[in-house]
Backbone as a chain_set.jsonl record, in Angstrom:
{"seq": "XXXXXXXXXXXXXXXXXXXXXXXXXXXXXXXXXXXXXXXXXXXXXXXXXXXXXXXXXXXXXXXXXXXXXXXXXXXXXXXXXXXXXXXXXXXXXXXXXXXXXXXXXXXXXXXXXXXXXXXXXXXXXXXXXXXXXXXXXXXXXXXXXXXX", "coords": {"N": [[-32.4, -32.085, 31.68], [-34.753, -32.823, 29.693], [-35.665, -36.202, 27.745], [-36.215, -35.6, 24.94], [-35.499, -33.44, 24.683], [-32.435, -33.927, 24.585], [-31.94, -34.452, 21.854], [-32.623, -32.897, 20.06], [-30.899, -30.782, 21.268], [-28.302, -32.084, 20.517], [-28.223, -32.405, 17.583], [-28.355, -29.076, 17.292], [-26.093, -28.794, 18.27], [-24.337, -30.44, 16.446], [-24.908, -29.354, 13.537], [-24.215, -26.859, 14.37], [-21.471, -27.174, 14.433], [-20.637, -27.891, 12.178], [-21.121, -25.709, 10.881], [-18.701, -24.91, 11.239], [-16.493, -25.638, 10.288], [-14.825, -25.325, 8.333], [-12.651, -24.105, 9.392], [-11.283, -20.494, 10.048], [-13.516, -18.336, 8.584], [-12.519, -16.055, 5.53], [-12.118, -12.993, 6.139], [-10.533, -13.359, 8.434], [-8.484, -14.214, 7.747], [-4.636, -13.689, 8.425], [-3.165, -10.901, 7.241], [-1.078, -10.615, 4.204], [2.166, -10.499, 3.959], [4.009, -8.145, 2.452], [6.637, -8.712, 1.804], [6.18, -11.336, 0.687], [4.887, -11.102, -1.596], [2.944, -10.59, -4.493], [4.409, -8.872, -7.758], [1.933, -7.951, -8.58], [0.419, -7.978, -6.095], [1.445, -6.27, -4.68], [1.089, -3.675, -6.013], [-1.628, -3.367, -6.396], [-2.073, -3.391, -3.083], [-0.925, -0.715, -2.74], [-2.362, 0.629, -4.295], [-4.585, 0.96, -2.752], [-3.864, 1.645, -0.454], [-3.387, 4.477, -1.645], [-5.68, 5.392, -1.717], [-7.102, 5.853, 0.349], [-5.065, 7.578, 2.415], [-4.585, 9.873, 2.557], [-6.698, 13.132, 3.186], [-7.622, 14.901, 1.272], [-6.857, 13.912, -1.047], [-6.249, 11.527, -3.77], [-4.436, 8.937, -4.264], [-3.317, 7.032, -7.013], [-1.594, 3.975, -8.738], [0.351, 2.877, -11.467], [2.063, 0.162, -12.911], [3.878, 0.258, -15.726], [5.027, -1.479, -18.937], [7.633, -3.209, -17.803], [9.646, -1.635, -15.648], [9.02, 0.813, -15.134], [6.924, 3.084, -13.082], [3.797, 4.76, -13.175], [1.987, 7.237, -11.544], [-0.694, 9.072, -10.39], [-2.065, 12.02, -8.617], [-4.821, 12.859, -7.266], [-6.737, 16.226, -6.476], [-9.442, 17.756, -4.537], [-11.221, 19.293, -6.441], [-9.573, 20.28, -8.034], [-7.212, 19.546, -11.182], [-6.114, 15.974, -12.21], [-2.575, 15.478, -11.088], [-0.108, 14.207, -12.442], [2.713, 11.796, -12.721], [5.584, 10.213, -13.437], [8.075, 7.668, -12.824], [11.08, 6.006, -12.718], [11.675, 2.243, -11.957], [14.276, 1.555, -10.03], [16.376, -0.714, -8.915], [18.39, 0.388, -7.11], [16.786, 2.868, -6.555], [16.282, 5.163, -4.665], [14.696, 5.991, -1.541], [12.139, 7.983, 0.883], [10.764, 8.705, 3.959], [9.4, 11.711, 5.067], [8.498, 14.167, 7.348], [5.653, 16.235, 6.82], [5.877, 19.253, 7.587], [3.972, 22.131, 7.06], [1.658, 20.71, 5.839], [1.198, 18.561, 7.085], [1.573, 16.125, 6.909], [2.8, 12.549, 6.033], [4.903, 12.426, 4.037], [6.298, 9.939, 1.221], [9.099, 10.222, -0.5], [11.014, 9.837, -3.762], [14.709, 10.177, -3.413], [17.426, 12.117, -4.668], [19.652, 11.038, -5.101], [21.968, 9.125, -2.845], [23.661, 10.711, -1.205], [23.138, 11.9, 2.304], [22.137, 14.163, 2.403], [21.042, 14.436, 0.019], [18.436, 15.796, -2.019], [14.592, 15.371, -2.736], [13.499, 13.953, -5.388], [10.475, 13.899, -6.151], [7.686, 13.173, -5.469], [5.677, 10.368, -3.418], [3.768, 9.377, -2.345], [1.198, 11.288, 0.118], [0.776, 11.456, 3.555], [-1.771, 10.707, 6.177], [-1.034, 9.527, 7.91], [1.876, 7.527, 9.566], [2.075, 5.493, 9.611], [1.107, 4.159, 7.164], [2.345, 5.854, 4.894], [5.019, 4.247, 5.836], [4.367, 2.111, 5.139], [3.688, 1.998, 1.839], [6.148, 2.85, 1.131], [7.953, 0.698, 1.455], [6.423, -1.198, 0.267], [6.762, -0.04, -2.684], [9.997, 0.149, -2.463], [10.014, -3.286, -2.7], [8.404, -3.446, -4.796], [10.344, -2.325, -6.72], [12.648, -3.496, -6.712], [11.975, -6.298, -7.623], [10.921, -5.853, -10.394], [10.892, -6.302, -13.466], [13.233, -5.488, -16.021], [11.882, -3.789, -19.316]], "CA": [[-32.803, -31.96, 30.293], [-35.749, -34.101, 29.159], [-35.202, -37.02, 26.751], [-37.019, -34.909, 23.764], [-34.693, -32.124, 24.34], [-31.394, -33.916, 24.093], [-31.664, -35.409, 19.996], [-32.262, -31.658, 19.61], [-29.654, -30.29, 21.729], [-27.532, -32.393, 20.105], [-28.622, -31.484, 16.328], [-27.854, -27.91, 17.163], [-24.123, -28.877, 18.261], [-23.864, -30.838, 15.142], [-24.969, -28.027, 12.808], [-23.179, -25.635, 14.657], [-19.982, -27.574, 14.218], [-20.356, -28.104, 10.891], [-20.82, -24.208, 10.341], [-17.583, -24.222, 11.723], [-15.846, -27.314, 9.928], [-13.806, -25.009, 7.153], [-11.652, -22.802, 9.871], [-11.892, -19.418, 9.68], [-13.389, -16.951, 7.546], [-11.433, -15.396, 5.035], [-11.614, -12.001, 5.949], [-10.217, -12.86, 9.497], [-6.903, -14.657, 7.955], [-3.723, -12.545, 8.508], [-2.841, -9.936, 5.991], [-0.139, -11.13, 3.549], [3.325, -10.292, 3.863], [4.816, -7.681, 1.323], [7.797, -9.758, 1.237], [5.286, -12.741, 0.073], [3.284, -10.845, -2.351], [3.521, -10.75, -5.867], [4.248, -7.267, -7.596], [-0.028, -7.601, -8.927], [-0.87, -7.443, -5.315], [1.878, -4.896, -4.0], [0.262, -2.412, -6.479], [-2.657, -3.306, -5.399], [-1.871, -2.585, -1.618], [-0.175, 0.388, -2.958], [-3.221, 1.686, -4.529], [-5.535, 0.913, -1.368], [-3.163, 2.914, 0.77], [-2.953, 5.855, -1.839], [-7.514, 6.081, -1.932], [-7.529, 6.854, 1.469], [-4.08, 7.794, 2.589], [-4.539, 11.909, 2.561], [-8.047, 13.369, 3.066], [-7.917, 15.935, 0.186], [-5.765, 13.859, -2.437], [-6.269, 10.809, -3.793], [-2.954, 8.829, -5.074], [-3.669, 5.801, -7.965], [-0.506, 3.901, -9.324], [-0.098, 1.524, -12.017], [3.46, -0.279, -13.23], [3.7, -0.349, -17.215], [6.321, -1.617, -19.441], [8.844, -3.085, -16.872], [9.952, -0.927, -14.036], [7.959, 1.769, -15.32], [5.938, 2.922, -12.623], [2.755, 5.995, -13.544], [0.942, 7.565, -10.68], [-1.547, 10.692, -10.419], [-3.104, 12.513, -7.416], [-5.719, 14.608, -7.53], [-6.703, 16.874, -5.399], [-10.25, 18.258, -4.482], [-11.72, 20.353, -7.624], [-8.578, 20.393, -8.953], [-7.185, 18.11, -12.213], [-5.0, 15.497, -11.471], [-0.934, 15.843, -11.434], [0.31, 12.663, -13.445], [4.254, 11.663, -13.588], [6.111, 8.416, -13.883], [8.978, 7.304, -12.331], [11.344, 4.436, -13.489], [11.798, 1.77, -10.745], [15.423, 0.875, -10.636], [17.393, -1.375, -7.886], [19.023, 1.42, -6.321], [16.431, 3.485, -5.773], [16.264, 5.488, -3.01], [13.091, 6.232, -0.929], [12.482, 8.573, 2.346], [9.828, 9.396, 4.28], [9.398, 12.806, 5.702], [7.398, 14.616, 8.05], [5.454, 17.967, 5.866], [5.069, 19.962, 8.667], [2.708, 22.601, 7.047], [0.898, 20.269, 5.24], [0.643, 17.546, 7.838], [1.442, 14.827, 6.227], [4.011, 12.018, 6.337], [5.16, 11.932, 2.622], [7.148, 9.461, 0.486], [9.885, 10.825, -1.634], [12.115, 9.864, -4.432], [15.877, 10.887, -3.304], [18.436, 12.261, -5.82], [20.958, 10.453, -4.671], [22.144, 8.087, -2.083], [24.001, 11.751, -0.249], [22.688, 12.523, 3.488], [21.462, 15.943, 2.165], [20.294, 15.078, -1.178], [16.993, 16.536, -2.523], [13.533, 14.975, -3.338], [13.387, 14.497, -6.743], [9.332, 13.346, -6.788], [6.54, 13.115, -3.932], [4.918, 9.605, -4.459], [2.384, 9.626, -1.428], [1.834, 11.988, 0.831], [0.062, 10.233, 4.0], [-1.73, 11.848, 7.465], [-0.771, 8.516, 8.992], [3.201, 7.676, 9.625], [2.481, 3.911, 9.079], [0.853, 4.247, 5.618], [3.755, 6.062, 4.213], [6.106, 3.669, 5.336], [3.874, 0.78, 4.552], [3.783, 2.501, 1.051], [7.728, 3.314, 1.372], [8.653, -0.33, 1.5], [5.492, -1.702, -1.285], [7.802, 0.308, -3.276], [11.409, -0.518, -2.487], [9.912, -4.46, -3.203], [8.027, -3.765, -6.66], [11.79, -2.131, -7.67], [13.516, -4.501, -6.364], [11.202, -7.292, -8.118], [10.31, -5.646, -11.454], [11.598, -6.748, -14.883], [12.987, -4.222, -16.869], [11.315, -4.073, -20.206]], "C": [[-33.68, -33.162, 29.968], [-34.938, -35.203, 28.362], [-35.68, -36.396, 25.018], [-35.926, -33.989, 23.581], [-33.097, -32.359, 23.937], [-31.296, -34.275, 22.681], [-31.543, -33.933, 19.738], [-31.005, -30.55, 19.857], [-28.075, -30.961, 21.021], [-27.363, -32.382, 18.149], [-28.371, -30.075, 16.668], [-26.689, -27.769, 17.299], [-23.709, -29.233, 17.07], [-23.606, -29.756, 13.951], [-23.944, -26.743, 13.108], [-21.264, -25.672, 14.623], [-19.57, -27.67, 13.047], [-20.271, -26.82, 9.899], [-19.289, -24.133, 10.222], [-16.108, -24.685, 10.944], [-14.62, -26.653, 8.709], [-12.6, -24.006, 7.537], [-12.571, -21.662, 9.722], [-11.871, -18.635, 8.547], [-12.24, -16.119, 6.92], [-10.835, -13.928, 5.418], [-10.544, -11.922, 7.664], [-8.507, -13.756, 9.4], [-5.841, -13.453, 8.103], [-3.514, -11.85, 7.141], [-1.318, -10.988, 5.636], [1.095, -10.17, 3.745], [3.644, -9.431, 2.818], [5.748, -8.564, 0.785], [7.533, -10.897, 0.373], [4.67, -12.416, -0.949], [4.32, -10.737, -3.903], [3.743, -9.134, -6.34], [2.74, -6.953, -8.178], [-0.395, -6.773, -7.764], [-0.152, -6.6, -4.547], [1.482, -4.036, -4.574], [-1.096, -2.428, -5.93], [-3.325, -2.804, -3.841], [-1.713, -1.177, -1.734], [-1.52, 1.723, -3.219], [-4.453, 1.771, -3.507], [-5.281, 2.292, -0.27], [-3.158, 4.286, -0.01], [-4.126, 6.383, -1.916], [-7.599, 6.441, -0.704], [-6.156, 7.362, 2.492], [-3.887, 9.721, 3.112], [-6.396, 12.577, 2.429], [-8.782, 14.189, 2.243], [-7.16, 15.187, -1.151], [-6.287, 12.312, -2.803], [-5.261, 10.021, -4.97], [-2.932, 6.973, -5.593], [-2.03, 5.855, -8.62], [-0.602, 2.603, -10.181], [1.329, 1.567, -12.526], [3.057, -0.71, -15.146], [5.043, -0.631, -18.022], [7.714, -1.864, -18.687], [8.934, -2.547, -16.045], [8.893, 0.562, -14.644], [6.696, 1.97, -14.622], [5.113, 4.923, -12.863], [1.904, 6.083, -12.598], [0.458, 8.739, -11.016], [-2.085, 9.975, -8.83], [-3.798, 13.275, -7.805], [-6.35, 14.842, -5.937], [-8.071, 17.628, -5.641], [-10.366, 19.257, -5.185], [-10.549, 21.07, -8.29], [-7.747, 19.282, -9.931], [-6.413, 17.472, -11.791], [-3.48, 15.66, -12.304], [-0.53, 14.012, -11.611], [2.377, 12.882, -13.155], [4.244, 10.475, -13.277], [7.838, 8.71, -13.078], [9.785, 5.428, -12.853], [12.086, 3.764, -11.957], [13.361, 1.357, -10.433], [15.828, 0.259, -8.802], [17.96, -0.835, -6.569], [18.199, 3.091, -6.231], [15.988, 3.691, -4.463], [15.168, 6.689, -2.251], [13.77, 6.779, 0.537], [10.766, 8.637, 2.475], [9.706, 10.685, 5.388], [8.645, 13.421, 6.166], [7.297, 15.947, 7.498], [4.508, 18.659, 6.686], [3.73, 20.878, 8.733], [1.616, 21.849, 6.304], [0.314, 19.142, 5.98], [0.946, 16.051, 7.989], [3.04, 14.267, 6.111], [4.211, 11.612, 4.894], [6.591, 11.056, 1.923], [7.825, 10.205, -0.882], [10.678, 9.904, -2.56], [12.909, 10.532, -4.093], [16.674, 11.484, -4.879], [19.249, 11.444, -6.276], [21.168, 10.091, -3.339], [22.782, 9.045, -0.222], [23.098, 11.659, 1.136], [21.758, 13.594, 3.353], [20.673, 16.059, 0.788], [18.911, 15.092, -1.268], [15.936, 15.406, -2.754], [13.397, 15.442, -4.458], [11.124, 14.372, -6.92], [8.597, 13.279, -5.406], [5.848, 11.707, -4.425], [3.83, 9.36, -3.672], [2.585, 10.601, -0.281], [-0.189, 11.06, 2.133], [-0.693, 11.181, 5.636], [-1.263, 10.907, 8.441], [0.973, 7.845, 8.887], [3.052, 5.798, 9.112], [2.1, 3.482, 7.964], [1.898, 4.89, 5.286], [4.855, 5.071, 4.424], [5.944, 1.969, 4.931], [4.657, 0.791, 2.612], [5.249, 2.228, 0.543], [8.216, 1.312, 0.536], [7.699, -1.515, 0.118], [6.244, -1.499, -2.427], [9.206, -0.257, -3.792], [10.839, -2.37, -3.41], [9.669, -4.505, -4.635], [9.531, -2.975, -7.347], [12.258, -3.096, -7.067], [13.283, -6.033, -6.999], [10.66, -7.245, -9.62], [11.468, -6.214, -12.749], [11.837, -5.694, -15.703], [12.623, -4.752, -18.599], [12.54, -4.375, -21.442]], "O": [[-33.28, -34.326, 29.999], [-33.709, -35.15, 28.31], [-35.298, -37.019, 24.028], [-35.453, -33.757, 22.468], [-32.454, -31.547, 23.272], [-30.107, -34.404, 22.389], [-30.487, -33.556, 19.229], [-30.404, -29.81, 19.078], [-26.992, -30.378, 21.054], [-26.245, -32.348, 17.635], [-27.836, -29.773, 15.601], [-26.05, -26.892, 16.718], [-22.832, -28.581, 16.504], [-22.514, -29.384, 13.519], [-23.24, -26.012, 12.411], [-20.337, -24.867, 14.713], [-18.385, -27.579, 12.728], [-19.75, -26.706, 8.789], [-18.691, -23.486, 9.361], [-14.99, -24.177, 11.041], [-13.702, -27.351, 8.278], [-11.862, -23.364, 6.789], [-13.773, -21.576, 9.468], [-10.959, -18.293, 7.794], [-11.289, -15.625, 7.526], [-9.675, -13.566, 5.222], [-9.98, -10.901, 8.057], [-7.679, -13.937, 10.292], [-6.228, -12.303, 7.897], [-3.75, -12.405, 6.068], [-0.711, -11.756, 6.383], [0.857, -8.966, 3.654], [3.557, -10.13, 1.808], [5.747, -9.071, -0.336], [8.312, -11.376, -0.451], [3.866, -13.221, -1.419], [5.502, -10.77, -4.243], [3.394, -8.219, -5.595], [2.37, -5.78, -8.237], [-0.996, -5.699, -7.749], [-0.789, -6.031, -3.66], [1.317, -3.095, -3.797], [-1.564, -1.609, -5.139], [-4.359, -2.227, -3.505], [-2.279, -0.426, -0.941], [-1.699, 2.866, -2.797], [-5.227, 2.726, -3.574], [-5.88, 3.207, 0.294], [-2.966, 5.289, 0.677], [-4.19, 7.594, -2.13], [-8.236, 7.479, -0.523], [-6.575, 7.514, 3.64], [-3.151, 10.376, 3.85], [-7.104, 12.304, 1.46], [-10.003, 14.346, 2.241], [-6.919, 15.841, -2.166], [-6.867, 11.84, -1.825], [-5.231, 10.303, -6.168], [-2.661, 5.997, -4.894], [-1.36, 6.844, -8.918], [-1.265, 1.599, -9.92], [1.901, 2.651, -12.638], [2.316, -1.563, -15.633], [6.066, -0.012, -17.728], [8.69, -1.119, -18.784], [8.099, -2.913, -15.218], [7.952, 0.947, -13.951], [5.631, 1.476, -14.994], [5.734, 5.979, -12.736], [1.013, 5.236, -12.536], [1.026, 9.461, -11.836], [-2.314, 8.911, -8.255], [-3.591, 14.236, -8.547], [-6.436, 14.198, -4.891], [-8.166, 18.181, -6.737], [-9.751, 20.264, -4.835], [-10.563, 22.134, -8.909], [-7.622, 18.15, -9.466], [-5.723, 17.983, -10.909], [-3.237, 15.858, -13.494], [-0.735, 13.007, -10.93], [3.063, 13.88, -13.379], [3.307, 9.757, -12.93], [8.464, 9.756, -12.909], [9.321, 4.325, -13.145], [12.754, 4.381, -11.127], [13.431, 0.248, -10.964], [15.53, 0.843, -7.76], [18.01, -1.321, -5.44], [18.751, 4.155, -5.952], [15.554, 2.976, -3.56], [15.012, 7.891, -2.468], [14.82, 6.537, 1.132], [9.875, 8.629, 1.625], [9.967, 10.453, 6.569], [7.651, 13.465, 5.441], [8.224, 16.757, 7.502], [3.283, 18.771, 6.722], [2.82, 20.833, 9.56], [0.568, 22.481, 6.162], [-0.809, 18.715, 5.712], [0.681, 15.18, 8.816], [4.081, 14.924, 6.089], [3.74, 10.541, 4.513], [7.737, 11.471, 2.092], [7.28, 10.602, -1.912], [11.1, 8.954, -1.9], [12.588, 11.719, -4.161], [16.314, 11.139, -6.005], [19.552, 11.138, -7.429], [20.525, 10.757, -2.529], [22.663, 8.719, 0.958], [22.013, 11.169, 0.822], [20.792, 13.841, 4.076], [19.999, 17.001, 0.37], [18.242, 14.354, -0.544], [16.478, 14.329, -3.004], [13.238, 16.611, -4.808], [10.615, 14.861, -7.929], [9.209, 13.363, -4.342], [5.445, 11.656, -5.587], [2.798, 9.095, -4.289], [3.675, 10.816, 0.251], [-1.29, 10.577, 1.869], [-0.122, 12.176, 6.08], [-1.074, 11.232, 9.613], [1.236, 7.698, 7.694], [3.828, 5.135, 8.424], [2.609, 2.438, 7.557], [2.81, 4.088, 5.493], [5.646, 4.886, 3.499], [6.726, 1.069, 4.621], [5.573, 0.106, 2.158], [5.464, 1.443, -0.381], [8.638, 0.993, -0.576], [8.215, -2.321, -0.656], [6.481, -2.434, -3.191], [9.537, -0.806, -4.842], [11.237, -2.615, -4.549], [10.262, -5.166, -5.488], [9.711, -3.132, -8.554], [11.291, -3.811, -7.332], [14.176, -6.878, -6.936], [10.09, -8.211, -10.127], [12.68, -6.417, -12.666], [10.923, -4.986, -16.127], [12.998, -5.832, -19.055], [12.203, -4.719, -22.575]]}, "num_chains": 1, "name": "protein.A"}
């Protein structure tokens, strides 16, 4: 290497170290913990996973007044289906495989029974690890909410 070429060779290490000098980029830190998150940014997650979650539905949720949580889906050229659900302590969440429909959907139980019923559908998912991502976003914002 000449004598001309190292001041430069060594100005491009500098620079290039100093690109480097703040760690890494944000988008390449780890995802946050549910367990860690606040209930802002578990809805948040919640509503990420419910925009692309099903390829005909799209499932928005927002928490009002305490445990009071209000979702809608809608569904391709059709209006959307709205209900509410109140978050309580002891609710009790499943996820189930909807064979003709495809999809790995989160339920509201009845009751705590082996056999009891889905009272409510709250995502329905084509992927098994979004629903129980979903599943457990859930369980935390009840388990974390204030009742009003």
């Amino acid at each position: 290497m000449s004598s001309a070429a190292k001041p430069a060779a060594i100005l491009a290490l500098a620079l290039a170290m100093q690109a480097c000098s703040d760690g890494y980029p944000a988008e390449d830190l780890p995802p946050l913990s549910p367990f860690d998150m606040s209930n802002l940014q578990r809805l948040t997650a919640l509503n990420q996973l419910g925009a692309t979650a099903h390829r005909d539905r799209q499932w928005s949720f927002e928490q009002v007044s305490g445990c009071r949580l209000e979702l809608q889906y809608k569904r391709k050229g059709v209006r959307a289906v709205k209900q509410a659900i109140e978050l309580e302590r002891s609710i009790r969440l499943d996820v189930a495989f909807d064979e003709p429909d495809g999809t790995f959907d989160v339920h509201v139980m009845a009751g705590d029974e082996p056999n009891a019923p889905p009272v409510a559908t709250l995502l329905e998912s084509a992927k098994w690890t979004h629903a129980v991502q979903a599943e457990l976003l859930l369980q935390l914002l009840a388990r974390d909410c204030e009742p009003a």
